[in-house]
Amino acid sequence: MPGLMLFGRRWAIASDDLVFPGAFELLIRLIWWIGMLVLYSVHKGQFECIGGPVLQSYLIVLIVMLAAIICSVSAIVYVSMQGTISNPGPRKCMPKLVYIRLALYVPELVWAVLGAVWVSDNGVQCDKALVHVILVTVIASWAIILFTAIAVVIVFDPMGHKKALYYVGSEDHNMESSQSQQVLYNIKKTATRVWETRFRLLCCCIGNDNDNRVAFSSIAELFSTYFSDTDLVPSDIAAGLTLLHQEQDKVELSRDPDEVVAQSPQHSTREDLEMELDKAAHYMQFAAAAYGWPLYVYRNPLTGLCKLCGECCPNRRAQRDIVGGDHLNCHFGSILQTTGLQYRDFIHITFHNKIYEIPFFVALDHKTEAILVAVRGTLSLEDVLTDLSADCENLHKDEVEGDCYSHKGITQTANYIYRRLINDGILNQAFTIAPEYKLVIVGHSLGAGAASVLAIQLRNSFPTLKCYAFSPPGGLLSKALADYSKSFIVSIIVGKDLVPRLSLPNMEDLKSRILRMVVNCIRPKYQILLRGCWYEIFGGNPDDFPTELDGRNLASLSQPLLAEQSLLVQKSSSYNTLTDGSPADSPRHPHLYLPGKIIHITEDSRSGWLCFSDVKYNAAWSKETSFSSIYISPRMITDHMPDIVLNALQSLCQERATCVPCQSPQGVLHTNRI
């Protein structure tokens, strides 16, 4: 940090990012250089053969060239280790060293070409071992040149030229001038086009209809806005995340164990919690079943395929009732295996999938006497684009006082399912078969968000409706709608799951915390990353990295920071929290909340290793304020997986069934899983 300036443009790499790649190249070059010296010494008097003088000249020049490269790389590594992330001053000579190193690629390329020509010459009649070794060195030269070219492509910043012009033209830091504002506008416009192109290339296989184009544009604008006010390179973000993880762990170790209990909502008792956990454990099977055969095979790696083979082919007659593919009925077979239902219990199944349109099924659950709508979570690129369409959309409800809006992509998805259920008469058909049954809507992840919005839309028509949202996205409902949904929606969240904490304000807060970490830390980046990797892999006590500003004035952080003076390229709401670490309250993005009442399942202790681990879980009522920050953890992704959620719920219920006398604080349950 900031991005390295070379050839009149900014690159997506900082001057302190060259320690590890430089050290790796230095090791390779040293071994290579020593090998060439030994080779030349051993064969010093054996170059009198035909073509020998040419090979001798090749070795001598190669040894000299490697020595020059080793010197330049050593200088780059040494300089890159100096200073800190926010203090690039000791590394100001880095561009010159990089120019020198790049210049050495020219003779290396020329020598690699000549070496290839000489070694392939059939007229050379020297020792075959010598010729083969030189052939290996020629191949190594070409491999290094190729990997270097790939690295240049990776760190290329499509906006680098415009950012360089902005840095040069804004040396006076006059952010209010019309010229600066115009250049900044051009940068944002270019950034939006760049992000849109990236998403189109990434999702080139999903078509280019109107909905897709709108989604690409909306997501590109969101990403360009989020990243436009920072001059962070990827390694800066990695360093900030590892520092933040250790800081959060230190805070958690000093937290009062009874803090979670104190945050339980009023009028919620242990009996309520036990009842909801029993229902959630049952309904989570349907939410998991909606993922089809991929999750089923993942959960049953040894027997899954064999069981599905018995379900797939015999049920081809079911295809007429299934929308959107599943030609071998593998999805339907996995649903039957997971839920334990019969074919006749299913009213409607659709595997149709595109942006804002996700698979779901409607079935009769005779065990709980419910007409059950299960919505699938994220499982495709189309679903990812739906997740990323995070703008707000109105969700008007007459009986709700206050602003009513929700996540755009998820609301569009819920609208699609609503139209299918109501306009196509699917619910009418279900209630005709079982008029005394109640309506229950379930889903996991994206499916949980869509199920929650769908439940709000159907609430007036079905007053006894219930919804169970497993690991729902955090940025879902406005405060008024979230409060309204508490009477009929229950959200279940496991551990430090990232998704329920993922909202635009929380992302702004995370960015501000990363900035605060990288600005305030006075250790070199390579030390932070090395210690962070050790901590993530082997654990231990969180490191106590100094985070003072090294005598600098904290007020300087409120000033616009440009190029080598800073991390940010324009005034940002992130500045409001750099000094105090409080959550950002960005006016650009209104706060959205989790739906309904929230049950938080946490891991109390873990022993053993991997699948043989013994886990003790806690379950407690929680509030939406407990999910107002993103927690960095190795389990922030795994805790979101549907199989983990299902196992945690089943473990809680099974242990309570075998240990009725166990005592727990009111509103908190404990269990062990083996």
XYZ file of C-alpha atoms in Angstrom:
674
model
C 0.000 0.000 0.000
C -0.431 2.189 -1.873
C -0.417 0.640 -5.344
C 2.998 0.620 -6.976
C 3.406 3.274 -9.679
C 5.246 1.973 -12.760
C 5.244 3.124 -16.397
C 2.911 5.987 -15.558
C 0.151 3.803 -14.112
C -0.898 2.200 -10.843
C -0.586 -1.570 -10.409
C -2.560 -3.840 -8.084
C 0.531 -4.590 -6.038
C 2.318 -2.579 -3.366
C 6.016 -1.967 -2.879
C 5.973 -4.199 0.231
C 4.376 -7.130 -1.629
C 7.633 -8.268 -3.210
C 9.131 -9.936 -0.135
C 7.671 -13.416 -0.659
C 7.805 -13.624 -4.489
C 11.251 -12.049 -4.394
C 12.497 -14.488 -1.751
C 11.135 -17.416 -3.767
C 12.839 -16.230 -6.953
C 16.010 -15.521 -5.008
C 16.090 -19.104 -3.710
C 15.543 -20.515 -7.217
C 18.163 -18.249 -8.741
C 20.746 -19.072 -6.036
C 20.296 -22.810 -6.522
C 20.464 -22.306 -10.275
C 23.576 -20.114 -10.055
C 25.397 -22.548 -7.776
C 24.453 -25.418 -10.087
C 25.824 -23.580 -13.111
C 29.072 -22.804 -11.281
C 29.493 -26.466 -10.334
C 28.628 -27.553 -13.897
C 31.144 -25.148 -15.409
C 33.855 -26.169 -12.936
C 33.362 -29.884 -13.583
C 33.330 -29.513 -17.387
C 35.839 -26.667 -17.617
C 38.314 -28.596 -19.767
C 35.748 -30.485 -21.819
C 34.549 -27.789 -24.238
C 36.950 -28.734 -27.076
C 34.200 -30.747 -28.732
C 32.243 -29.559 -31.762
C 29.933 -26.761 -30.567
C 31.705 -26.697 -27.192
C 32.866 -23.050 -27.330
C 29.270 -21.960 -27.948
C 28.047 -23.905 -24.902
C 30.936 -22.552 -22.830
C 30.016 -18.994 -23.807
C 26.384 -19.732 -22.935
C 27.330 -20.942 -19.456
C 29.670 -18.016 -18.726
C 27.128 -15.388 -19.783
C 24.367 -17.235 -17.924
C 26.434 -17.291 -14.704
C 27.120 -13.550 -14.976
C 23.480 -12.841 -15.804
C 22.245 -14.908 -12.836
C 24.628 -13.049 -10.531
C 23.201 -9.709 -11.709
C 19.651 -10.983 -11.254
C 20.455 -12.260 -7.761
C 21.831 -8.868 -6.789
C 18.782 -7.001 -8.111
C 16.290 -9.413 -6.496
C 18.167 -9.233 -3.193
C 17.905 -5.455 -3.257
C 14.183 -5.660 -4.046
C 13.542 -8.073 -1.165
C 15.544 -5.966 1.285
C 13.844 -2.708 0.346
C 10.410 -4.342 0.287
C 10.909 -5.391 3.920
C 11.378 -1.809 5.049
C 8.718 0.547 6.405
C 5.118 -0.322 7.183
C 1.918 -0.649 5.211
C 1.021 3.024 5.594
C 4.600 4.289 5.532
C 6.080 3.572 2.088
C 8.786 6.219 2.495
C 11.667 3.759 3.104
C 10.611 1.983 -0.097
C 10.564 5.028 -2.372
C 13.401 3.608 -4.501
C 11.409 0.463 -5.289
C 10.246 1.592 -8.797
C 13.889 2.066 -9.856
C 14.830 -1.403 -8.601
C 11.849 -2.928 -10.403
C 12.875 -1.162 -13.620
C 16.375 -2.642 -13.262
C 14.973 -6.112 -12.645
C 12.624 -5.863 -15.627
C 15.494 -4.664 -17.797
C 17.402 -7.857 -16.993
C 14.581 -9.862 -18.561
C 15.648 -8.581 -21.979
C 19.086 -10.252 -22.069
C 17.607 -13.289 -20.312
C 14.988 -13.622 -23.043
C 17.593 -13.194 -25.767
C 19.868 -15.755 -24.104
C 16.979 -18.202 -23.680
C 16.266 -17.961 -27.429
C 19.917 -18.437 -28.351
C 20.257 -21.311 -25.855
C 17.259 -23.060 -27.379
C 18.797 -22.697 -30.850
C 22.224 -23.934 -29.770
C 20.990 -26.887 -27.739
C 18.676 -28.039 -30.538
C 21.556 -27.919 -33.054
C 22.305 -31.490 -34.088
C 25.856 -30.440 -34.927
C 26.794 -30.130 -31.247
C 28.720 -33.272 -30.314
C 29.604 -32.609 -26.678
C 28.864 -34.758 -23.653
C 25.150 -35.634 -23.700
C 24.807 -35.019 -19.954
C 26.165 -31.488 -20.404
C 23.790 -30.805 -23.289
C 20.812 -32.125 -21.301
C 21.641 -29.966 -18.281
C 21.887 -26.877 -20.472
C 18.559 -27.861 -22.067
C 17.015 -27.902 -18.568
C 18.388 -24.416 -17.892
C 16.873 -23.164 -21.152
C 13.490 -24.638 -20.191
C 13.788 -23.063 -16.720
C 14.494 -19.664 -18.284
C 11.389 -19.905 -20.444
C 9.294 -21.082 -17.471
C 10.362 -18.112 -15.341
C 9.660 -15.700 -18.185
C 6.222 -17.265 -18.685
C 5.308 -17.079 -14.978
C 6.502 -13.484 -14.865
C 4.235 -12.599 -17.780
C 1.307 -14.269 -15.999
C 2.102 -12.333 -12.813
C 2.124 -9.061 -14.769
C -1.333 -9.866 -16.142
C -2.618 -10.684 -12.644
C -1.405 -7.432 -11.050
C -2.485 -5.308 -14.014
C -5.043 -2.701 -12.945
C -7.350 -1.699 -15.846
C -7.890 1.652 -14.132
C -4.229 2.200 -13.359
C -3.691 4.929 -15.942
C -6.649 7.012 -14.810
C -5.675 6.664 -11.153
C -2.142 7.755 -11.977
C -3.495 10.876 -13.692
C -5.707 11.534 -10.668
C -2.814 11.194 -8.226
C -0.579 13.495 -10.272
C -3.323 16.054 -10.819
C -4.411 16.095 -7.187
C -1.143 16.703 -5.393
C -2.633 19.704 -3.674
C -5.347 17.399 -2.237
C -8.027 19.883 -3.261
C -10.846 17.400 -3.426
C -13.471 20.095 -3.940
C -12.052 21.500 -7.175
C -14.112 20.946 -10.315
C -11.145 19.365 -12.068
C -10.648 16.811 -9.289
C -14.352 16.067 -9.181
C -14.448 15.533 -12.961
C -11.456 13.184 -12.876
C -13.003 11.325 -9.957
C -16.274 10.986 -11.866
C -14.393 9.537 -14.836
C -12.660 7.060 -12.523
C -15.975 5.895 -11.086
C -17.494 5.567 -14.549
C -14.525 3.569 -15.791
C -14.573 1.424 -12.649
C -18.224 0.551 -13.242
C -17.448 -0.540 -16.802
C -14.478 -2.595 -15.609
C -16.512 -4.410 -12.954
C -19.360 -5.015 -15.389
C -16.937 -6.518 -17.898
C -15.499 -8.765 -15.183
C -18.912 -10.068 -14.202
C -19.915 -10.626 -17.823
C -16.743 -12.641 -18.450
C -17.192 -14.594 -15.226
C -20.823 -15.376 -16.040
C -20.521 -15.679 -19.811
C -22.363 -19.004 -19.761
C -25.661 -17.745 -18.314
C -26.929 -15.667 -21.217
C -27.474 -11.973 -21.755
C -31.190 -11.289 -21.393
C -32.639 -8.093 -19.965
C -32.676 -9.266 -16.329
C -29.045 -10.345 -16.583
C -27.950 -7.018 -18.059
C -29.746 -5.070 -15.328
C -28.185 -7.287 -12.664
C -24.688 -6.888 -14.131
C -25.020 -3.097 -14.208
C -26.422 -2.896 -10.681
C -23.752 -5.175 -9.198
C -20.959 -3.406 -11.093
C -22.075 -0.038 -9.737
C -22.213 -1.472 -6.215
C -18.695 -2.915 -6.407
C -17.198 0.176 -8.028
C -18.730 2.367 -5.318
C -17.449 0.137 -2.527
C -13.870 -0.049 -3.792
C -13.565 3.408 -5.403
C -12.472 5.289 -2.268
C -9.544 3.054 -1.296
C -6.026 2.562 -2.539
C -5.738 -0.874 -0.973
C -4.138 -3.795 -2.786
C -5.247 -7.385 -2.071
C -2.372 -8.055 0.335
C -3.353 -4.976 2.388
C -6.834 -6.445 2.789
C -5.347 -9.819 3.792
C -3.115 -8.141 6.389
C -6.018 -6.093 7.722
C -8.220 -9.191 7.993
C -5.617 -11.183 9.903
C -5.039 -8.285 12.318
C -8.782 -7.838 12.766
C -9.246 -11.573 13.384
C -6.688 -11.537 16.176
C -8.137 -8.386 17.699
C -11.647 -9.885 17.672
C -10.350 -13.083 19.262
C -8.715 -11.075 22.056
C -12.005 -9.279 22.689
C -13.923 -12.562 22.665
C -11.553 -14.164 25.170
C -12.234 -11.334 27.602
C -16.035 -11.358 27.073
C -18.441 -12.164 29.902
C -19.845 -15.694 29.309
C -23.312 -14.548 30.379
C -23.405 -11.722 27.847
C -25.379 -13.779 25.309
C -28.028 -14.666 27.854
C -28.416 -11.024 28.789
C -29.242 -10.201 25.185
C -32.189 -12.583 24.906
C -35.410 -10.924 23.740
C -38.161 -10.323 26.239
C -41.096 -12.763 26.538
C -38.966 -15.617 25.105
C -38.494 -18.578 27.427
C -36.554 -21.792 27.491
C -39.716 -23.712 26.577
C -40.194 -21.512 23.515
C -36.607 -22.137 22.519
C -36.882 -25.908 22.891
C -40.087 -26.004 20.877
C -38.669 -23.900 18.059
C -35.454 -25.926 17.973
C -37.442 -29.152 17.576
C -39.398 -27.673 14.692
C -36.288 -26.122 13.148
C -34.405 -29.439 13.230
C -37.303 -31.073 11.388
C -37.819 -28.335 8.807
C -34.097 -27.926 8.120
C -34.219 -31.336 6.434
C -36.533 -29.840 3.804
C -34.388 -26.750 3.376
C -31.354 -29.017 2.849
C -33.309 -31.288 0.498
C -34.020 -28.328 -1.783
C -30.323 -28.322 -2.787
C -30.838 -31.620 -4.593
C -28.247 -34.308 -5.241
C -25.030 -32.209 -4.793
C -25.622 -31.693 -1.064
C -26.958 -35.226 -0.606
C -23.830 -36.779 -2.141
C -21.635 -34.386 -0.149
C -23.298 -35.476 3.104
C -23.208 -39.177 2.108
C -19.945 -39.569 0.150
C -19.810 -43.376 0.492
C -23.429 -44.389 -0.027
C -25.048 -41.352 -1.657
C -24.522 -42.340 -5.282
C -25.665 -45.919 -4.694
C -28.873 -44.794 -3.009
C -29.616 -42.285 -5.742
C -29.123 -44.898 -8.449
C -32.081 -46.738 -7.009
C -34.249 -43.606 -7.124
C -33.205 -42.002 -10.416
C -34.193 -44.374 -13.183
C -37.425 -45.965 -11.864
C -39.066 -42.592 -11.332
C -38.841 -41.223 -14.866
C -42.605 -40.987 -14.867
C -42.283 -38.169 -12.349
C -40.710 -35.902 -14.962
C -44.069 -34.629 -16.132
C -44.571 -32.999 -12.707
C -41.069 -31.548 -12.472
C -40.260 -28.187 -14.036
C -36.828 -27.204 -15.247
C -34.855 -30.332 -16.014
C -33.584 -33.068 -13.653
C -33.586 -35.492 -16.574
C -32.425 -38.481 -14.512
C -34.547 -37.535 -11.491
C -31.399 -37.375 -9.349
C -32.537 -34.148 -7.672
C -35.942 -35.619 -6.950
C -34.404 -38.876 -5.723
C -32.220 -36.990 -3.246
C -35.258 -35.019 -2.020
C -37.097 -38.280 -1.376
C -34.115 -39.697 0.510
C -33.585 -36.570 2.623
C -37.188 -35.834 3.570
C -38.505 -39.380 3.852
C -41.667 -38.359 1.970
C -43.406 -40.338 -0.739
C -43.831 -39.248 -4.344
C -47.544 -38.616 -3.785
C -46.720 -36.082 -1.019
C -45.247 -33.576 -3.501
C -47.523 -30.953 -5.016
C -45.024 -29.114 -7.191
C -41.264 -29.255 -7.842
C -39.293 -26.850 -9.998
C -35.571 -26.806 -10.743
C -35.846 -23.823 -13.098
C -32.981 -21.451 -12.307
C -31.988 -18.010 -13.565
C -31.367 -14.595 -12.051
C -34.215 -13.753 -9.615
C -35.747 -17.216 -10.186
C -34.632 -20.099 -7.972
C -35.825 -23.695 -7.516
C -38.383 -24.622 -4.850
C -40.833 -27.381 -4.059
C -44.200 -27.676 -2.333
C -44.977 -30.816 -0.350
C -47.308 -32.180 2.308
C -45.560 -32.842 5.610
C -47.912 -35.176 7.436
C -45.720 -35.328 10.550
C -46.361 -31.670 11.391
C -49.543 -31.360 9.315
C -48.099 -28.625 7.169
C -48.100 -27.583 3.538
C -44.415 -26.927 3.207
C -42.729 -24.590 0.722
C -38.955 -25.178 0.619
C -36.780 -22.678 -1.279
C -33.276 -23.586 -2.422
C -30.258 -21.524 -1.449
C -27.299 -20.373 -3.530
C -25.994 -23.110 -5.830
C -25.279 -21.429 -9.179
C -23.814 -18.294 -10.737
C -27.341 -17.024 -11.284
C -27.967 -17.329 -7.552
C -24.743 -15.459 -6.771
C -25.840 -12.583 -8.999
C -29.191 -12.561 -7.218
C -27.363 -12.341 -3.878
C -25.212 -9.474 -5.131
C -28.165 -7.396 -6.330
C -28.157 -5.711 -2.938
C -29.949 -2.437 -3.669
C -33.141 -1.659 -1.755
C -36.605 -2.241 -3.170
C -39.972 -1.182 -1.733
C -41.984 -3.922 -0.050
C -45.176 -2.126 0.884
C -47.355 -3.466 3.705
C -50.373 -1.429 4.820
C -50.326 -2.794 8.347
C -46.668 -1.877 8.922
C -45.770 1.596 10.122
C -42.458 2.975 8.937
C -40.255 2.463 5.905
C -40.826 -0.853 4.168
C -38.020 -1.942 1.883
C -35.872 -5.015 1.403
C -32.991 -6.573 -0.552
C -33.753 -6.090 -4.253
C -32.518 -9.420 -5.640
C -34.163 -11.468 -2.897
C -37.424 -9.518 -3.185
C -37.510 -10.144 -6.939
C -36.958 -13.837 -6.229
C -39.783 -13.895 -3.674
C -42.053 -12.155 -6.197
C -41.334 -14.914 -8.719
C -42.207 -17.666 -6.215
C -45.308 -15.714 -5.112
C -46.560 -15.549 -8.691
C -46.012 -19.270 -9.156
C -47.752 -20.191 -5.908
C -50.748 -17.881 -6.309
C -51.222 -17.246 -10.021
C -50.499 -20.832 -11.034
C -52.794 -22.162 -8.323
C -50.161 -24.299 -6.589
C -51.253 -23.349 -3.066
C -54.921 -23.740 -3.980
C -54.163 -27.256 -5.161
C -52.318 -28.026 -1.931
C -55.079 -26.713 0.335
C -57.670 -28.563 -1.709
C -55.859 -31.798 -0.847
C -55.180 -30.876 2.812
C -57.458 -27.969 3.849
C -56.741 -28.412 7.582
C -52.969 -28.106 7.200
C -51.059 -24.914 7.999
C -48.574 -23.191 5.679
C -44.860 -23.364 6.542
C -42.108 -21.771 4.415
C -38.455 -22.756 4.875
C -35.166 -22.026 3.191
C -31.440 -21.759 3.753
C -29.167 -18.829 2.822
C -30.624 -17.144 -0.277
C -33.591 -19.457 0.134
C -34.046 -18.226 3.704
C -34.165 -14.625 2.521
C -36.641 -15.426 -0.238
C -38.745 -17.501 2.185
C -38.861 -14.596 4.665
C -39.981 -12.042 2.082
C -42.474 -14.547 0.683
C -43.856 -15.113 4.177
C -44.404 -11.376 4.601
C -46.213 -11.237 1.262
C -48.467 -14.197 2.141
C -49.094 -13.250 5.779
C -52.430 -11.519 5.175
C -53.816 -14.445 3.187
C -52.528 -17.082 5.620
C -52.580 -15.675 9.185
C -51.271 -18.928 10.746
C -48.263 -19.014 8.406
C -44.827 -19.781 9.908
C -41.405 -19.335 8.351
C -38.081 -20.848 9.381
C -35.123 -19.018 7.885
C -31.819 -20.887 8.250
C -28.695 -18.711 7.950
C -30.567 -15.834 6.244
C -28.649 -12.919 4.690
C -28.179 -10.001 7.076
C -29.084 -7.146 4.749
C -32.648 -8.256 4.136
C -35.429 -6.172 5.732
C -35.934 -2.638 6.974
C -36.367 -2.205 10.718
C -40.160 -1.885 10.455
C -40.502 -5.096 8.422
C -38.028 -6.964 10.646
C -40.067 -6.078 13.739
C -43.311 -6.997 11.952
C -41.921 -10.431 11.057
C -41.015 -11.404 14.638
C -44.436 -12.941 15.223
C -44.184 -15.530 12.429
C -40.537 -15.856 11.321
C -37.735 -17.600 13.215
C -34.141 -17.196 12.008
C -31.550 -19.812 12.982
C -27.861 -18.880 12.779
C -24.819 -21.027 13.610
C -21.576 -19.656 15.021
C -19.748 -16.887 13.200
C -21.560 -17.436 9.921
C -20.621 -14.621 7.542
C -23.871 -14.409 5.565
C -26.212 -13.247 8.388
C -23.711 -10.474 9.076
C -23.319 -9.548 5.422
C -24.940 -6.206 4.649
C -23.733 -3.064 2.920
C -23.377 -1.038 6.167
C -21.517 -3.954 7.755
C -19.215 -4.125 4.734
C -18.519 -0.403 5.092
C -17.807 -1.021 8.764
C -15.453 -3.876 7.862
C -13.635 -1.652 5.377
C -13.178 1.078 7.974
C -11.840 -1.428 10.504
C -9.385 -2.850 7.967
C -8.226 0.683 7.185
C -7.789 1.444 10.867
C -5.735 -1.724 11.311
C -3.391 -1.247 8.375
C -2.927 2.475 9.065
C -2.202 2.054 12.759
C -0.040 -1.077 12.720
C 3.670 -0.287 12.844
C 4.891 -3.738 11.757
C 5.965 -4.604 8.188
C 3.360 -6.406 6.130
C 5.410 -9.571 5.653
C 5.596 -10.044 9.436
C 1.846 -9.560 9.757
C 1.124 -12.125 7.034
C 3.616 -14.684 8.368
C 2.258 -14.419 11.903
C -1.294 -14.443 10.568
C -0.741 -17.649 8.568
C 0.760 -19.345 11.625
C -2.181 -18.217 13.765
C -4.801 -19.381 11.246
C -3.197 -22.809 10.783
C -1.812 -23.652 14.222
C -3.785 -21.318 16.476
C -2.258 -20.077 19.715
C -2.686 -16.770 21.471
C -3.650 -13.736 19.369
C -0.572 -11.686 18.581
C -0.242 -8.311 20.263
C 0.918 -6.257 17.291
C 1.556 -2.613 18.160
C -1.191 -0.471 16.676
C -0.096 2.970 17.754
C 0.242 5.687 15.166
C 3.946 5.983 15.940
C 3.664 9.582 17.153
C 1.498 10.782 14.293
C -1.545 12.880 14.902
C -4.806 10.956 14.774
C -6.429 14.018 13.223
C -4.399 13.396 10.083
C -6.593 10.414 9.342
C -9.539 12.699 8.701
C -7.743 14.322 5.768
C -8.007 13.052 2.194
C -5.261 10.509 1.595
C -3.723 10.175 -1.842
C -1.169 8.015 -3.574
C 1.882 7.406 -1.370
C 0.507 9.595 1.391
C -2.544 7.457 2.078
C -4.974 4.644 1.607
C -7.974 6.557 0.323
C -8.503 8.532 -2.848
C -11.506 10.528 -1.774
C -13.493 11.484 1.289
C -15.353 8.482 2.591
C -17.702 7.650 5.392
C -15.000 5.240 6.520
C -13.044 8.159 7.943
C -15.663 8.624 10.611
C -14.571 5.422 12.325
C -10.844 5.232 11.763
C -10.008 6.616 15.159
C -12.677 5.095 17.346
C -13.444 1.804 15.568
C -17.188 2.228 15.887
C -19.419 0.795 13.197
C -19.797 2.947 10.159
C -23.134 4.604 9.606
C -22.970 5.149 5.886
C -25.689 7.358 4.463
C -25.232 5.661 1.097
C -26.671 2.376 2.331
C -29.690 2.157 4.668
C -29.521 -0.460 7.395
C -31.278 -3.741 6.676
C -31.875 -6.392 9.327
C -32.379 -10.092 9.837
C -35.958 -11.373 9.718
C -38.010 -12.447 12.721
C -36.840 -13.720 16.083
C -33.295 -15.055 16.088
C -31.884 -18.254 17.570
C -28.095 -18.218 17.707
C -26.323 -21.574 17.987
C -22.714 -21.221 19.105
C -19.875 -23.668 19.553
C -18.989 -23.895 23.233
C -16.061 -26.297 22.936
C -14.464 -28.693 20.474
C -12.232 -31.697 21.009
C -10.871 -34.275 18.590
C -10.039 -33.676 14.966
C -12.071 -33.146 11.786
C -15.024 -35.556 11.424
C -14.112 -37.287 14.707
C -14.474 -34.093 16.718
C -16.722 -33.801 19.738
C -18.556 -30.478 19.678
C -20.539 -28.861 22.459
C -23.152 -26.363 21.279
C -25.110 -23.608 22.978
C -28.426 -22.298 21.708
C -29.929 -18.997 22.832
C -32.316 -16.304 21.748
C -30.442 -13.326 20.378
C -31.029 -9.848 19.010
C -30.270 -8.388 15.605
C -27.667 -6.094 17.194
C -25.494 -9.155 17.841
C -24.969 -9.410 14.073
C -24.075 -5.793 13.365
C -20.401 -6.587 12.719
C -18.571 -9.113 10.577
C -16.413 -11.543 12.553
C -13.294 -12.910 10.892
C -12.849 -16.610 11.550
C -11.807 -19.785 9.711
C -15.363 -21.024 10.387
C -17.141 -17.986 8.973
C -17.819 -19.941 5.756
C -18.196 -23.491 7.091
C -20.728 -22.379 9.725
C -22.963 -21.320 6.843
C -23.014 -24.730 5.153
C -26.449 -26.390 5.307
C -25.036 -29.701 6.565
C -23.379 -27.933 9.505
C -26.645 -26.166 10.379
C -28.588 -29.438 10.136
C -26.057 -31.350 12.253
C -26.061 -28.647 14.926
C -29.854 -28.628 15.170
C -30.118 -32.411 15.247
C -27.402 -32.588 17.895
C -29.195 -30.123 20.129
C -32.451 -32.070 19.898
C -30.908 -35.526 20.257
C -28.883 -34.622 23.318
C -31.846 -32.980 25.004
C -33.940 -36.077 24.326
C -31.347 -38.316 26.047
C -30.554 -35.875 28.859
C -33.842 -34.430 30.077
C -32.633 -33.688 33.655
C -29.718 -31.540 32.444
C -29.945 -28.058 33.833
C -29.281 -24.952 31.776
C -29.741 -21.227 32.301
C -33.097 -20.050 31.057
C -33.033 -19.528 27.313
C -29.765 -21.435 26.806
C -29.310 -25.070 25.766
C -26.124 -27.151 25.805
C -25.359 -30.365 23.957
C -22.557 -32.589 22.743
C -22.115 -34.099 19.294
C -19.908 -37.116 18.710
